[in-house]
C-alpha atoms as one frame of an Amber mdcrd trajectory, in Angstrom:
protein
   8.251  -5.146  26.186   8.292  -8.485  25.042   8.393  -9.608  21.551   7.011
 -13.210  20.740   7.864 -14.609  17.390   5.349 -17.350  16.327   2.339 -18.849
  18.206   4.610 -21.673  19.231   6.587 -19.519  21.464   3.424 -18.297  23.523
   3.562 -19.079  27.034   0.850 -19.054  29.862   2.485 -15.828  31.219   1.502
 -14.191  27.761  -2.073 -15.084  27.961  -4.652 -12.644  29.483  -4.310  -9.360
  27.842  -6.146  -6.414  25.698  -5.111  -6.487  22.240  -5.229  -5.089  18.832
  -4.317  -6.493  15.329  -2.873  -4.877  12.339  -0.111  -4.071  10.153   0.735
  -0.842  12.164   3.122   0.364   9.237   4.769   3.610  10.160   2.829   3.828
  13.783   1.232   6.968  12.528  -1.140   9.017  14.649  -4.014   6.831  13.772
  -2.313   3.900  15.303  -1.258   5.945  18.260  -4.900   6.749  19.082  -5.712
   2.933  18.944  -2.953   2.410  21.177  -3.765   4.860  23.622  -7.374   3.556
  23.951  -5.846   0.198  24.095  -3.798   1.370  27.148  -6.817   2.716  28.729
  -8.750  -0.507  28.622  -5.673  -2.390  29.926  -5.544  -0.121  32.952  -9.158
  -0.484  33.631  -8.891  -4.333  33.321  -5.246  -4.428  35.162  -4.140  -6.528
  31.900  -1.076  -5.908  29.799  -1.570  -4.503  26.022  -0.585  -6.694  23.068
  -0.430  -5.875  19.260  -0.675  -8.630  16.982   1.219  -8.461  13.795   1.848
 -10.574  10.632   5.222 -11.142   8.821   5.131 -10.701   5.917   2.061  -8.268
   6.075  -0.935 -10.193   4.267  -0.794  -8.163   1.156   2.893  -8.910   0.712
   2.180 -12.534   0.978  -0.730 -12.362  -1.458   0.582  -9.793  -4.226   4.176
  -9.249  -3.442   4.602  -7.182  -6.881   1.652  -4.792  -5.847   2.085  -4.585
  -2.240   3.184  -0.807  -1.267   6.661  -0.030   0.181   6.592  -0.175   3.996
   7.161   2.947   5.969   9.225   0.972   8.581  10.845  -2.363   9.009   9.650
  -4.933  11.638  12.768  -4.026  13.893  11.687  -0.134  13.677   8.177  -1.056
  14.121   8.798  -2.948  17.233  10.738   0.081  18.483   8.067   2.297  17.733
   5.545   0.250  19.352   7.524   0.068  22.756   8.030   3.820  22.863   4.001
   3.978  22.733   3.953   1.570  25.759   2.938  -1.482  24.349   3.775  -4.332
  26.900   3.949  -7.188  24.314   4.167  -7.715  20.652   3.163 -11.163  19.082
   4.594 -11.620  15.381   2.810 -14.366  13.534   4.278 -16.024  10.154   1.689
 -15.270   7.567   2.257 -18.493   5.431   0.293 -21.013   3.461  -0.586 -22.845
   6.866  -1.859 -19.595   8.580  -3.927 -18.352   5.627  -5.771 -21.242   5.458
  -7.140 -20.978   9.046 -10.882 -20.435   9.008 -12.351 -17.252  10.901 -13.502
 -19.804  13.842  -9.953 -21.311  14.006  -8.179 -18.095  14.121 -10.357 -16.739
  17.003  -9.744 -19.884  18.784  -6.093 -20.618  17.988  -4.882 -16.980  18.299
  -7.069 -15.038  20.483  -8.625 -17.618  23.054  -5.958 -20.343  23.202  -3.111
 -18.184  22.517  -3.595 -15.177  24.174  -6.546 -15.403  26.213  -7.790 -11.861
  24.977 -10.209  -9.964  27.336 -10.754  -7.254  25.220 -10.048  -6.519  21.369
  -9.732  -3.025  19.800 -10.004  -3.649  15.859 -11.217  -1.351  12.890 -15.015
  -2.090  11.967 -13.503  -2.929   8.339 -11.065  -5.677   9.764 -11.005  -8.915
   7.928  -9.589 -12.153   8.638  -9.554 -15.971   8.252  -9.579 -17.871   5.144
 -10.986 -16.130   2.289 -11.329 -13.130   4.436 -14.740 -14.296   5.833 -14.130
 -13.227   9.235 -15.342  -9.658   9.956 -16.455  -7.209  12.833 -19.671  -8.615
  13.349 -18.177 -12.355  13.440 -15.606 -11.146  16.177 -18.438  -9.627  18.132
 -20.483 -12.392  18.124 -17.608 -14.576  19.063 -16.571 -12.612  21.916 -20.194
 -12.428  23.238 -19.659 -16.327  23.379 -16.261 -16.815  24.592 -15.666 -13.914
  27.057 -14.053 -11.060  25.395 -15.257  -7.536  24.220 -14.984  -5.998  20.940
 -14.515  -2.348  20.307 -14.072  -0.625  17.114 -11.111   1.346  16.788 -12.225
   4.711  15.618 -10.237   6.534  12.918  -8.143   9.851  13.125  -8.683  12.533
  10.554  -6.231  15.303   9.397  -7.602  18.106   7.273 -10.799  16.030   7.070
  -9.048  13.136   5.665  -8.428   9.869   7.332  -4.882   9.191   8.504  -3.560
   6.218   7.074  -0.223   4.596   5.901  -1.313   5.125   2.325  -1.681   9.146
   3.166   1.897   8.991   4.487   3.345   7.307   1.728   1.715   9.805  -0.682
   2.883  12.780   1.296   6.302  11.277   0.937   6.217  10.736  -2.700   5.373
  14.383  -3.001   8.009  15.580  -0.906   5.862  17.003   1.530   7.624  16.194
   4.802   5.761  18.553   6.584   2.382  16.784   6.026   4.332  13.324   6.714
   5.416  14.589  10.125   1.749  15.720  10.917   0.409  12.348  10.247   3.067
  10.320  11.909   3.574  12.612  14.918   7.478  12.946  14.261   9.557  13.307
  11.355  10.123  10.717   8.779  13.300   8.649   9.051  15.114   5.748   7.873
  17.310   3.743  10.288  20.145   1.367   8.869  23.710   0.241   9.234  26.488
   1.880   7.461  28.059  -0.569   5.057  31.039  -0.333   2.946  29.935   0.495
  -0.741  31.557   1.256  -4.076  33.237   4.426  -2.447  32.588   6.153  -6.085
  31.367   9.426  -4.208  34.475   9.398  -2.147  36.368   9.299  -5.465  34.202
  12.300  -6.601  35.265  14.243  -3.813  31.865  13.702  -1.693  32.387  10.666
   0.648  28.932   9.373   1.775  27.610   6.744   4.250  25.832   3.869   2.511
  22.873   3.127   4.653  21.651  -0.357   4.696  18.168  -0.818   3.065  18.533
  -4.551   2.693  15.903  -5.624   0.206  13.547  -2.788   1.539  11.594  -0.850
  -1.194  11.214   2.795  -0.694   8.277   5.240  -1.003  10.067   7.771  -2.610
  13.275   8.784  -4.614  15.450  11.772  -4.989  17.938  14.198  -3.394  17.127
  15.401  -0.060  18.100  17.543   2.701  18.693  15.307   5.948  20.063  15.086
   9.371  21.441  12.225  11.260  22.247  11.976  15.041  26.088  11.075  15.511
  27.331  10.729  19.099  24.069  12.548  20.453  24.488  15.427  18.088  22.158
  16.119  15.043  24.401  16.503  11.987  23.121  18.204   8.849  23.864  16.570
   5.352  22.162  15.751   2.065  21.109  12.375   0.851  20.273  10.481  -2.475
  17.961   7.588  -2.061  17.322   5.838  -5.380  18.629   3.349  -7.857  21.737
   5.564  -8.819  21.097   5.905 -12.686  24.285   7.446 -13.500  26.309   4.248
 -12.117  25.734   0.777 -13.079  24.344  -1.061 -10.003  22.347  -3.926  -8.968
  18.900  -1.783  -9.677  17.991  -1.876  -6.038  17.502   1.248  -4.150  20.321
   2.692  -1.971  20.489   5.455   0.688  23.485   7.383   0.698  24.179  10.442
   3.000  26.907  13.073   2.802  27.112  14.806   6.142  28.402  18.296   5.674
  31.107  18.651   8.186  31.606  14.966   9.611  35.174  13.182   9.034  34.692
  10.303  11.488  34.565   6.684  10.688  30.693   5.409  10.572  31.168   1.734
   9.103  29.369  -0.832  11.129  27.226   1.805  13.122  23.378   2.115  12.939
  22.183   5.595  12.137  19.003   7.434  11.732  18.534   9.378   8.784  15.731
  12.092   9.289  14.393  13.850   5.911  13.371  17.407   5.987  13.114  18.726
   2.559  13.402  17.631  -1.210  16.028  19.297  -3.510  15.441  17.580  -6.756
  14.563  14.306  -8.349  16.874  11.626  -9.027  18.467  11.745 -12.533  20.779
  10.191 -14.841  23.938  12.395 -15.870  25.890  12.002 -19.123  29.273  11.708
 -17.357  30.847  11.120 -13.992  32.099  14.863 -14.068  28.525  15.998 -14.667
  27.484  14.012 -11.517  30.316  15.401  -9.693  29.151  18.818 -10.408  25.806
  17.957  -9.599  26.544  16.477  -6.100  28.691  19.837  -5.559  25.646  21.825
  -6.278  23.504  19.634  -3.998  25.978  20.227  -1.171  25.983  24.006  -1.751
  22.231  24.036  -1.677  22.264  21.921   1.544  24.706  24.245   3.244  22.592
  27.364   2.445  19.370  25.655   3.405  20.816  24.623   6.695  22.234  27.941
   7.390  18.889  29.888   6.535  16.371  27.424   8.210  18.100  26.194  11.430
  19.572  29.094  13.036  17.373  28.490  16.073  18.456  24.714  16.496  21.563
  24.737  18.623  22.236  20.976  17.822  22.379  21.542  14.112  23.987  25.124
  13.912  26.729  24.052  16.231  27.512  21.235  13.795  27.728  24.003  10.871
  30.418  26.165  12.363
C-alpha cells in the first residue's frame, strides 16, 4: 500500500482509481463494508482502491475544543486500512487554503486532476467544499459530466443502530468492550512506544510501562484489565488511563500498564495494549500509601479475572503460570 501525503506528492502513477473519502476513525465495521464494496468496484474496473483522508480531521480544524477523541491515530489508521486491502491512502492537509476550495475546485483539483477517479463511494450525507456547499447530488452531476460514477455508501447497523465512530466511543466510555469489539470487528486497542516516566509506580512496588499517547485525547479513563503482545505472546495486565489525579502531573492523559508476570525491559518498544474489562473509575487518593494499596487490589483483581476468564486461551494462561 502507498501513503501519499499532500496533493503535491501525487504522481501520474496515482491517477486512475476507485476512491472513497472520509475520516475512517477506527476503521469500524461500517467502514469495512464501504472498503469491501470499493474493492469489488476496483476489481470490476481493474483499478486500484484509494482512501482520501484529511489531517487534521475537519472538525478538529474548525472546533478543536469540541472535536471528539480519536479512536486511532493516523499511523494506526493507515495500518488498519492496509489490513483491509486498500491500495493507496491519500492524506490531504486540511488547512486555511484547502478549506477555501469551492465544491467545483475540490472535484477538479482532487478527484479529476489529482486522482483521476473513475468511481467514488461516499455517504449520501457527505458534504464538502467551502461552506459545505457540495453534496451527494452535486457529486453525481459532476461525475456524469466528468466521467466518473458515484455510489452511496450504505450504512451498517448493529442491533438496529447505525455503526459509527460515535457509537464506538460511547461503548468505550461505558466500559462495554464487548459492544466496542462487535462494532469494530476486533478488540479495541491502543498502540504506542514505551517511554521513561516518573517511575513512581516502581517506587510503590508496581512497575508500569508508560505507553506514549503524545497529545492524544482519550475516549475513556479508568482502571482496566488489558493484555499486551510481547515477543509474540499475549501478556495479561492491568492498566490505568487518565490524568493520575493523586500525582501532580501535566494534566494530560497517560496510559500505564502493569504486566502481571513480566520483568523484561520494554523501553523504546512499540506495544499494543488491548482493553478487555473495566475494573473501576480513576480516582484521587488521600496519600501515596492509599494509592499503593489500591494498585495492589487492582493487581489482585486482575490476577483473579485472568485466571477465571482465560483458562481456554493458551497464550494468556501460559504467561500466568
